[in-house]
């Protein structure tokens, strides 16, 4: 999968260094895989939440942080839409972010 954009992750882990390794691991794992359907995501990330409009919410660092992406399965692209704390996550509308 092609992940757009790593910069968002990097900026987050610079503010939250404890998220650095989990986010880098997620990034590299996703780059090395192919997801053709939401079921492919759940095969690897059983705790991921599949939402409408091909949005997926990942729990990062033992559920300390949340990562929201939009997956364009047809093109093999993952767009990072949000990464943040639970408090920040609670303030967003995941369906439209």
mmCIF file of N, CA and C in Angstrom:
data_model
loop_
_atom_site.group_PDB
_atom_site.id
_atom_site.type_symbol
_atom_site.label_atom_id
_atom_site.label_comp_id
_atom_site.label_asym_id
_atom_site.label_seq_id
_atom_site.Cartn_x
_atom_site.Cartn_y
_atom_site.Cartn_z
ATOM 1 N N UNK A 1 0.849 -1.171 0.000
ATOM 2 C CA UNK A 1 0.000 0.000 0.000
ATOM 3 C C UNK A 1 0.899 1.240 0.000
ATOM 4 N N UNK A 2 0.401 2.275 -0.607
ATOM 5 C CA UNK A 2 1.109 3.557 -0.592
ATOM 6 C C UNK A 2 0.462 4.426 0.476
ATOM 7 N N UNK A 3 1.250 4.882 1.432
ATOM 8 C CA UNK A 3 0.732 5.662 2.548
ATOM 9 C C UNK A 3 0.994 7.146 2.290
ATOM 10 N N UNK A 4 -0.058 7.945 2.390
ATOM 11 C CA UNK A 4 0.037 9.391 2.212
ATOM 12 C C UNK A 4 -0.515 10.038 3.482
ATOM 13 N N UNK A 5 0.164 10.720 4.242
ATOM 14 C CA UNK A 5 1.513 11.181 4.173
ATOM 15 C C UNK A 5 2.220 10.861 5.484
ATOM 16 N N UNK A 6 3.432 10.397 5.375
ATOM 17 C CA UNK A 6 4.227 10.046 6.548
ATOM 18 C C UNK A 6 4.530 11.270 7.405
ATOM 19 N N UNK A 7 4.559 12.427 6.780
ATOM 20 C CA UNK A 7 4.856 13.671 7.498
ATOM 21 C C UNK A 7 3.907 13.866 8.693
ATOM 22 N N UNK A 8 2.631 13.543 8.517
ATOM 23 C CA UNK A 8 1.657 13.683 9.598
ATOM 24 C C UNK A 8 2.065 12.818 10.784
ATOM 25 N N UNK A 9 2.490 11.595 10.499
ATOM 26 C CA UNK A 9 2.934 10.699 11.570
ATOM 27 C C UNK A 9 4.177 11.239 12.249
ATOM 28 N N UNK A 10 5.137 11.684 11.443
ATOM 29 C CA UNK A 10 6.394 12.199 11.999
ATOM 30 C C UNK A 10 6.152 13.403 12.910
ATOM 31 N N UNK A 11 5.312 14.314 12.472
ATOM 32 C CA UNK A 11 5.006 15.485 13.292
ATOM 33 C C UNK A 11 4.366 15.070 14.608
ATOM 34 N N UNK A 12 3.540 14.039 14.575
ATOM 35 C CA UNK A 12 2.899 13.571 15.799
ATOM 36 C C UNK A 12 3.914 12.932 16.742
ATOM 37 N N UNK A 13 4.777 12.059 16.210
ATOM 38 C CA UNK A 13 5.701 11.386 17.125
ATOM 39 C C UNK A 13 6.784 12.323 17.634
ATOM 40 N N UNK A 14 7.008 13.426 16.956
ATOM 41 C CA UNK A 14 7.938 14.422 17.499
ATOM 42 C C UNK A 14 7.353 15.071 18.751
ATOM 43 N N UNK A 15 6.038 15.205 18.821
ATOM 44 C CA UNK A 15 5.356 15.742 20.001
ATOM 45 C C UNK A 15 5.113 14.668 21.056
ATOM 46 N N UNK A 16 4.987 13.417 20.592
ATOM 47 C CA UNK A 16 4.697 12.276 21.468
ATOM 48 C C UNK A 16 5.711 11.170 21.161
ATOM 49 N N UNK A 17 6.932 11.300 21.688
ATOM 50 C CA UNK A 17 7.998 10.342 21.344
ATOM 51 C C UNK A 17 7.653 8.884 21.635
ATOM 52 N N UNK A 18 6.767 8.627 22.593
ATOM 53 C CA UNK A 18 6.404 7.243 22.885
ATOM 54 C C UNK A 18 5.594 6.601 21.755
ATOM 55 N N UNK A 19 5.106 7.418 20.832
ATOM 56 C CA UNK A 19 4.356 6.900 19.686
ATOM 57 C C UNK A 19 5.256 6.617 18.484
ATOM 58 N N UNK A 20 6.517 7.003 18.570
ATOM 59 C CA UNK A 20 7.421 6.892 17.422
ATOM 60 C C UNK A 20 7.546 5.465 16.904
ATOM 61 N N UNK A 21 7.931 4.543 17.743
ATOM 62 C CA UNK A 21 8.133 3.161 17.291
ATOM 63 C C UNK A 21 6.826 2.529 16.820
ATOM 64 N N UNK A 22 5.715 2.651 17.566
ATOM 65 C CA UNK A 22 4.478 2.045 17.068
ATOM 66 C C UNK A 22 4.009 2.626 15.725
ATOM 67 N N UNK A 23 4.135 3.940 15.549
ATOM 68 C CA UNK A 23 3.707 4.539 14.283
ATOM 69 C C UNK A 23 4.628 4.159 13.134
ATOM 70 N N UNK A 24 5.929 4.124 13.391
ATOM 71 C CA UNK A 24 6.860 3.714 12.333
ATOM 72 C C UNK A 24 6.635 2.258 11.957
ATOM 73 N N UNK A 25 6.373 1.426 12.935
ATOM 74 C CA UNK A 25 6.090 0.014 12.678
ATOM 75 C C UNK A 25 4.819 -0.121 11.833
ATOM 76 N N UNK A 26 3.764 0.600 12.229
ATOM 77 C CA UNK A 26 2.518 0.562 11.463
ATOM 78 C C UNK A 26 2.786 0.986 10.022
ATOM 79 N N UNK A 27 3.496 2.104 9.842
ATOM 80 C CA UNK A 27 3.784 2.638 8.513
ATOM 81 C C UNK A 27 4.509 1.608 7.650
ATOM 82 N N UNK A 28 5.568 1.033 8.177
ATOM 83 C CA UNK A 28 6.351 0.075 7.390
ATOM 84 C C UNK A 28 5.563 -1.206 7.107
ATOM 85 N N UNK A 29 4.774 -1.653 8.068
ATOM 86 C CA UNK A 29 3.955 -2.844 7.844
ATOM 87 C C UNK A 29 2.926 -2.605 6.737
ATOM 88 N N UNK A 30 2.293 -1.452 6.763
ATOM 89 C CA UNK A 30 1.266 -1.142 5.767
ATOM 90 C C UNK A 30 1.888 -0.969 4.385
ATOM 91 N N UNK A 31 3.056 -0.360 4.317
ATOM 92 C CA UNK A 31 3.729 -0.202 3.027
ATOM 93 C C UNK A 31 4.059 -1.541 2.373
ATOM 94 N N UNK A 32 4.258 -2.566 3.176
ATOM 95 C CA UNK A 32 4.656 -3.879 2.650
ATOM 96 C C UNK A 32 3.472 -4.804 2.362
ATOM 97 N N UNK A 33 2.272 -4.325 2.525
ATOM 98 C CA UNK A 33 1.114 -5.195 2.358
ATOM 99 C C UNK A 33 0.224 -4.704 1.219
ATOM 100 N N UNK A 34 -0.776 -5.500 0.914
ATOM 101 C CA UNK A 34 -1.803 -5.107 -0.051
ATOM 102 C C UNK A 34 -3.159 -5.412 0.563
ATOM 103 N N UNK A 35 -3.988 -4.409 0.625
ATOM 104 C CA UNK A 35 -5.360 -4.586 1.091
ATOM 105 C C UNK A 35 -6.282 -4.405 -0.105
ATOM 106 N N UNK A 36 -7.064 -5.419 -0.401
ATOM 107 C CA UNK A 36 -8.038 -5.336 -1.474
ATOM 108 C C UNK A 36 -9.449 -5.106 -0.964
ATOM 109 N N UNK A 37 -9.667 -5.430 0.318
ATOM 110 C CA UNK A 37 -10.986 -5.277 0.932
ATOM 111 C C UNK A 37 -10.800 -4.936 2.407
ATOM 112 N N UNK A 38 -11.836 -4.441 3.066
ATOM 113 C CA UNK A 38 -11.749 -4.212 4.507
ATOM 114 C C UNK A 38 -11.416 -5.486 5.286
ATOM 115 N N UNK A 39 -11.849 -6.621 4.791
ATOM 116 C CA UNK A 39 -11.534 -7.885 5.463
ATOM 117 C C UNK A 39 -10.027 -8.130 5.518
ATOM 118 N N UNK A 40 -9.300 -7.664 4.517
ATOM 119 C CA UNK A 40 -7.841 -7.801 4.518
ATOM 120 C C UNK A 40 -7.224 -7.012 5.672
ATOM 121 N N UNK A 41 -7.788 -5.839 5.952
ATOM 122 C CA UNK A 41 -7.298 -5.034 7.078
ATOM 123 C C UNK A 41 -7.529 -5.792 8.376
ATOM 124 N N UNK A 42 -8.729 -6.320 8.560
ATOM 125 C CA UNK A 42 -9.078 -7.025 9.804
ATOM 126 C C UNK A 42 -8.268 -8.300 10.001
ATOM 127 N N UNK A 43 -7.790 -8.889 8.928
ATOM 128 C CA UNK A 43 -6.966 -10.088 9.053
ATOM 129 C C UNK A 43 -5.694 -9.789 9.836
ATOM 130 N N UNK A 44 -5.121 -8.623 9.603
ATOM 131 C CA UNK A 44 -3.867 -8.248 10.263
ATOM 132 C C UNK A 44 -4.124 -7.428 11.522
ATOM 133 N N UNK A 45 -5.071 -6.518 11.464
ATOM 134 C CA UNK A 45 -5.365 -5.607 12.580
ATOM 135 C C UNK A 45 -6.756 -5.918 13.117
ATOM 136 N N UNK A 46 -6.846 -6.923 13.952
ATOM 137 C CA UNK A 46 -8.132 -7.393 14.460
ATOM 138 C C UNK A 46 -8.868 -6.349 15.279
ATOM 139 N N UNK A 47 -8.124 -5.421 15.916
ATOM 140 C CA UNK A 47 -8.756 -4.386 16.733
ATOM 141 C C UNK A 47 -9.089 -3.125 15.946
ATOM 142 N N UNK A 48 -8.784 -3.105 14.669
ATOM 143 C CA UNK A 48 -9.111 -1.944 13.849
ATOM 144 C C UNK A 48 -10.629 -1.829 13.722
ATOM 145 N N UNK A 49 -11.108 -0.594 13.689
ATOM 146 C CA UNK A 49 -12.541 -0.351 13.507
ATOM 147 C C UNK A 49 -12.784 0.080 12.070
ATOM 148 N N UNK A 50 -13.635 -0.650 11.379
ATOM 149 C CA UNK A 50 -13.989 -0.334 9.996
ATOM 150 C C UNK A 50 -15.230 0.541 10.009
ATOM 151 N N UNK A 51 -15.125 1.705 9.386
ATOM 152 C CA UNK A 51 -16.226 2.654 9.369
ATOM 153 C C UNK A 51 -16.694 2.896 7.940
ATOM 154 N N UNK A 52 -17.738 3.686 7.805
ATOM 155 C CA UNK A 52 -18.262 4.036 6.484
ATOM 156 C C UNK A 52 -17.225 4.820 5.692
ATOM 157 N N UNK A 53 -17.425 4.865 4.408
ATOM 158 C CA UNK A 53 -16.549 5.621 3.493
ATOM 159 C C UNK A 53 -15.102 5.148 3.537
ATOM 160 N N UNK A 54 -14.915 3.848 3.744
ATOM 161 C CA UNK A 54 -13.584 3.221 3.753
ATOM 162 C C UNK A 54 -12.633 3.813 4.783
ATOM 163 N N UNK A 55 -13.189 4.328 5.861
ATOM 164 C CA UNK A 55 -12.360 4.818 6.952
ATOM 165 C C UNK A 55 -12.046 3.665 7.895
ATOM 166 N N UNK A 56 -10.817 3.712 8.427
ATOM 167 C CA UNK A 56 -10.376 2.692 9.381
ATOM 168 C C UNK A 56 -9.720 3.414 10.545
ATOM 169 N N UNK A 57 -10.049 2.978 11.756
ATOM 170 C CA UNK A 57 -9.449 3.535 12.964
ATOM 171 C C UNK A 57 -8.558 2.462 13.569
ATOM 172 N N UNK A 58 -7.286 2.820 13.766
ATOM 173 C CA UNK A 58 -6.315 1.916 14.374
ATOM 174 C C UNK A 58 -5.990 2.388 15.777
ATOM 175 N N UNK A 59 -5.851 1.441 16.680
ATOM 176 C CA UNK A 59 -5.363 1.735 18.022
ATOM 177 C C UNK A 59 -3.852 1.648 17.996
ATOM 178 N N UNK A 60 -3.197 2.695 18.452
ATOM 179 C CA UNK A 60 -1.740 2.775 18.422
ATOM 180 C C UNK A 60 -1.199 2.770 19.840
ATOM 181 N N UNK A 61 -0.122 2.045 20.024
ATOM 182 C CA UNK A 61 0.575 1.932 21.324
ATOM 183 C C UNK A 61 -0.387 1.464 22.418
ATOM 184 N N UNK A 62 -0.936 0.298 22.182
ATOM 185 C CA UNK A 62 -1.817 -0.284 23.193
ATOM 186 C C UNK A 62 -3.043 0.559 23.468
ATOM 187 N N UNK A 63 -3.559 1.211 22.426
ATOM 188 C CA UNK A 63 -4.765 2.024 22.503
ATOM 189 C C UNK A 63 -4.541 3.367 23.202
ATOM 190 N N UNK A 64 -3.301 3.825 23.285
ATOM 191 C CA UNK A 64 -3.023 5.155 23.833
ATOM 192 C C UNK A 64 -3.355 6.253 22.831
ATOM 193 N N UNK A 65 -3.229 5.935 21.553
ATOM 194 C CA UNK A 65 -3.457 6.900 20.488
ATOM 195 C C UNK A 65 -4.373 6.293 19.441
ATOM 196 N N UNK A 66 -4.950 7.170 18.605
ATOM 197 C CA UNK A 66 -5.816 6.717 17.526
ATOM 198 C C UNK A 66 -5.277 7.248 16.197
ATOM 199 N N UNK A 67 -5.377 6.413 15.185
ATOM 200 C CA UNK A 67 -4.970 6.751 13.835
ATOM 201 C C UNK A 67 -6.161 6.481 12.916
ATOM 202 N N UNK A 68 -6.582 7.504 12.170
ATOM 203 C CA UNK A 68 -7.709 7.376 11.249
ATOM 204 C C UNK A 68 -7.184 7.524 9.831
ATOM 205 N N UNK A 69 -7.550 6.570 8.988
ATOM 206 C CA UNK A 69 -7.128 6.606 7.585
ATOM 207 C C UNK A 69 -8.332 6.362 6.690
ATOM 208 N N UNK A 70 -8.160 6.758 5.437
ATOM 209 C CA UNK A 70 -9.115 6.403 4.389
ATOM 210 C C UNK A 70 -8.352 5.504 3.430
ATOM 211 N N UNK A 71 -8.907 4.332 3.155
ATOM 212 C CA UNK A 71 -8.256 3.375 2.268
ATOM 213 C C UNK A 71 -8.955 3.387 0.912
ATOM 214 N N UNK A 72 -8.172 3.603 -0.122
ATOM 215 C CA UNK A 72 -8.685 3.508 -1.490
ATOM 216 C C UNK A 72 -8.180 2.163 -2.016
ATOM 217 N N UNK A 73 -8.958 1.133 -1.782
ATOM 218 C CA UNK A 73 -8.541 -0.238 -2.074
ATOM 219 C C UNK A 73 -8.175 -0.425 -3.548
ATOM 220 N N UNK A 74 -8.970 0.151 -4.418
ATOM 221 C CA UNK A 74 -8.765 -0.015 -5.859
ATOM 222 C C UNK A 74 -7.387 0.471 -6.311
ATOM 223 N N UNK A 75 -6.885 1.511 -5.671
ATOM 224 C CA UNK A 75 -5.609 2.108 -6.067
ATOM 225 C C UNK A 75 -4.458 1.771 -5.117
ATOM 226 N N UNK A 76 -4.754 1.034 -4.056
ATOM 227 C CA UNK A 76 -3.699 0.654 -3.115
ATOM 228 C C UNK A 76 -3.129 1.832 -2.350
ATOM 229 N N UNK A 77 -4.004 2.746 -1.944
ATOM 230 C CA UNK A 77 -3.556 3.963 -1.264
ATOM 231 C C UNK A 77 -4.232 4.079 0.102
ATOM 232 N N UNK A 78 -3.444 4.509 1.080
ATOM 233 C CA UNK A 78 -3.939 4.781 2.429
ATOM 234 C C UNK A 78 -3.664 6.254 2.715
ATOM 235 N N UNK A 79 -4.723 7.026 2.924
ATOM 236 C CA UNK A 79 -4.595 8.453 3.240
ATOM 237 C C UNK A 79 -4.733 8.628 4.742
ATOM 238 N N UNK A 80 -3.716 9.158 5.379
ATOM 239 C CA UNK A 80 -3.791 9.429 6.810
ATOM 240 C C UNK A 80 -4.632 10.689 6.994
ATOM 241 N N UNK A 81 -5.681 10.578 7.781
ATOM 242 C CA UNK A 81 -6.587 11.704 8.007
ATOM 243 C C UNK A 81 -6.415 12.310 9.395
ATOM 244 N N UNK A 82 -5.978 11.491 10.372
ATOM 245 C CA UNK A 82 -5.873 11.980 11.746
ATOM 246 C C UNK A 82 -4.999 11.044 12.541
ATOM 247 N N UNK A 83 -4.196 11.598 13.415
ATOM 248 C CA UNK A 83 -3.510 10.831 14.457
ATOM 249 C C UNK A 83 -3.528 11.709 15.695
ATOM 250 N N UNK A 84 -3.914 11.115 16.823
ATOM 251 C CA UNK A 84 -4.011 11.920 18.033
ATOM 252 C C UNK A 84 -4.314 11.094 19.259
ATOM 253 N N UNK A 85 -4.456 11.816 20.355
ATOM 254 C CA UNK A 85 -4.805 11.187 21.624
ATOM 255 C C UNK A 85 -6.296 10.845 21.611
ATOM 256 N N UNK A 86 -6.735 10.102 22.609
ATOM 257 C CA UNK A 86 -8.163 9.785 22.711
ATOM 258 C C UNK A 86 -8.977 11.057 22.892
ATOM 259 N N UNK A 87 -8.471 11.976 23.677
ATOM 260 C CA UNK A 87 -9.175 13.239 23.903
ATOM 261 C C UNK A 87 -9.351 14.000 22.584
ATOM 262 N N UNK A 88 -8.301 14.061 21.790
ATOM 263 C CA UNK A 88 -8.385 14.721 20.486
ATOM 264 C C UNK A 88 -9.328 13.963 19.554
ATOM 265 N N UNK A 89 -9.262 12.647 19.595
ATOM 266 C CA UNK A 89 -10.117 11.806 18.761
ATOM 267 C C UNK A 89 -11.598 12.046 19.089
ATOM 268 N N UNK A 90 -11.893 12.202 20.360
ATOM 269 C CA UNK A 90 -13.275 12.409 20.776
ATOM 270 C C UNK A 90 -13.863 13.729 20.261
ATOM 271 N N UNK A 91 -13.011 14.657 19.862
ATOM 272 C CA UNK A 91 -13.466 15.965 19.381
ATOM 273 C C UNK A 91 -13.643 16.032 17.864
ATOM 274 N N UNK A 92 -13.294 14.960 17.151
ATOM 275 C CA UNK A 92 -13.413 14.997 15.686
ATOM 276 C C UNK A 92 -14.641 14.213 15.231
ATOM 277 N N UNK A 93 -15.054 14.475 14.011
ATOM 278 C CA UNK A 93 -16.090 13.684 13.374
ATOM 279 C C UNK A 93 -15.394 12.723 12.417
ATOM 280 N N UNK A 94 -15.265 11.493 12.852
ATOM 281 C CA UNK A 94 -14.495 10.508 12.083
ATOM 282 C C UNK A 94 -15.102 10.281 10.697
ATOM 283 N N UNK A 95 -16.381 10.465 10.572
ATOM 284 C CA UNK A 95 -17.029 10.214 9.285
ATOM 285 C C UNK A 95 -16.677 11.239 8.223
ATOM 286 N N UNK A 96 -16.223 12.405 8.652
ATOM 287 C CA UNK A 96 -15.953 13.460 7.670
ATOM 288 C C UNK A 96 -14.512 13.938 7.652
ATOM 289 N N UNK A 97 -13.724 13.537 8.594
ATOM 290 C CA UNK A 97 -12.346 14.022 8.648
ATOM 291 C C UNK A 97 -11.528 13.517 7.476
#
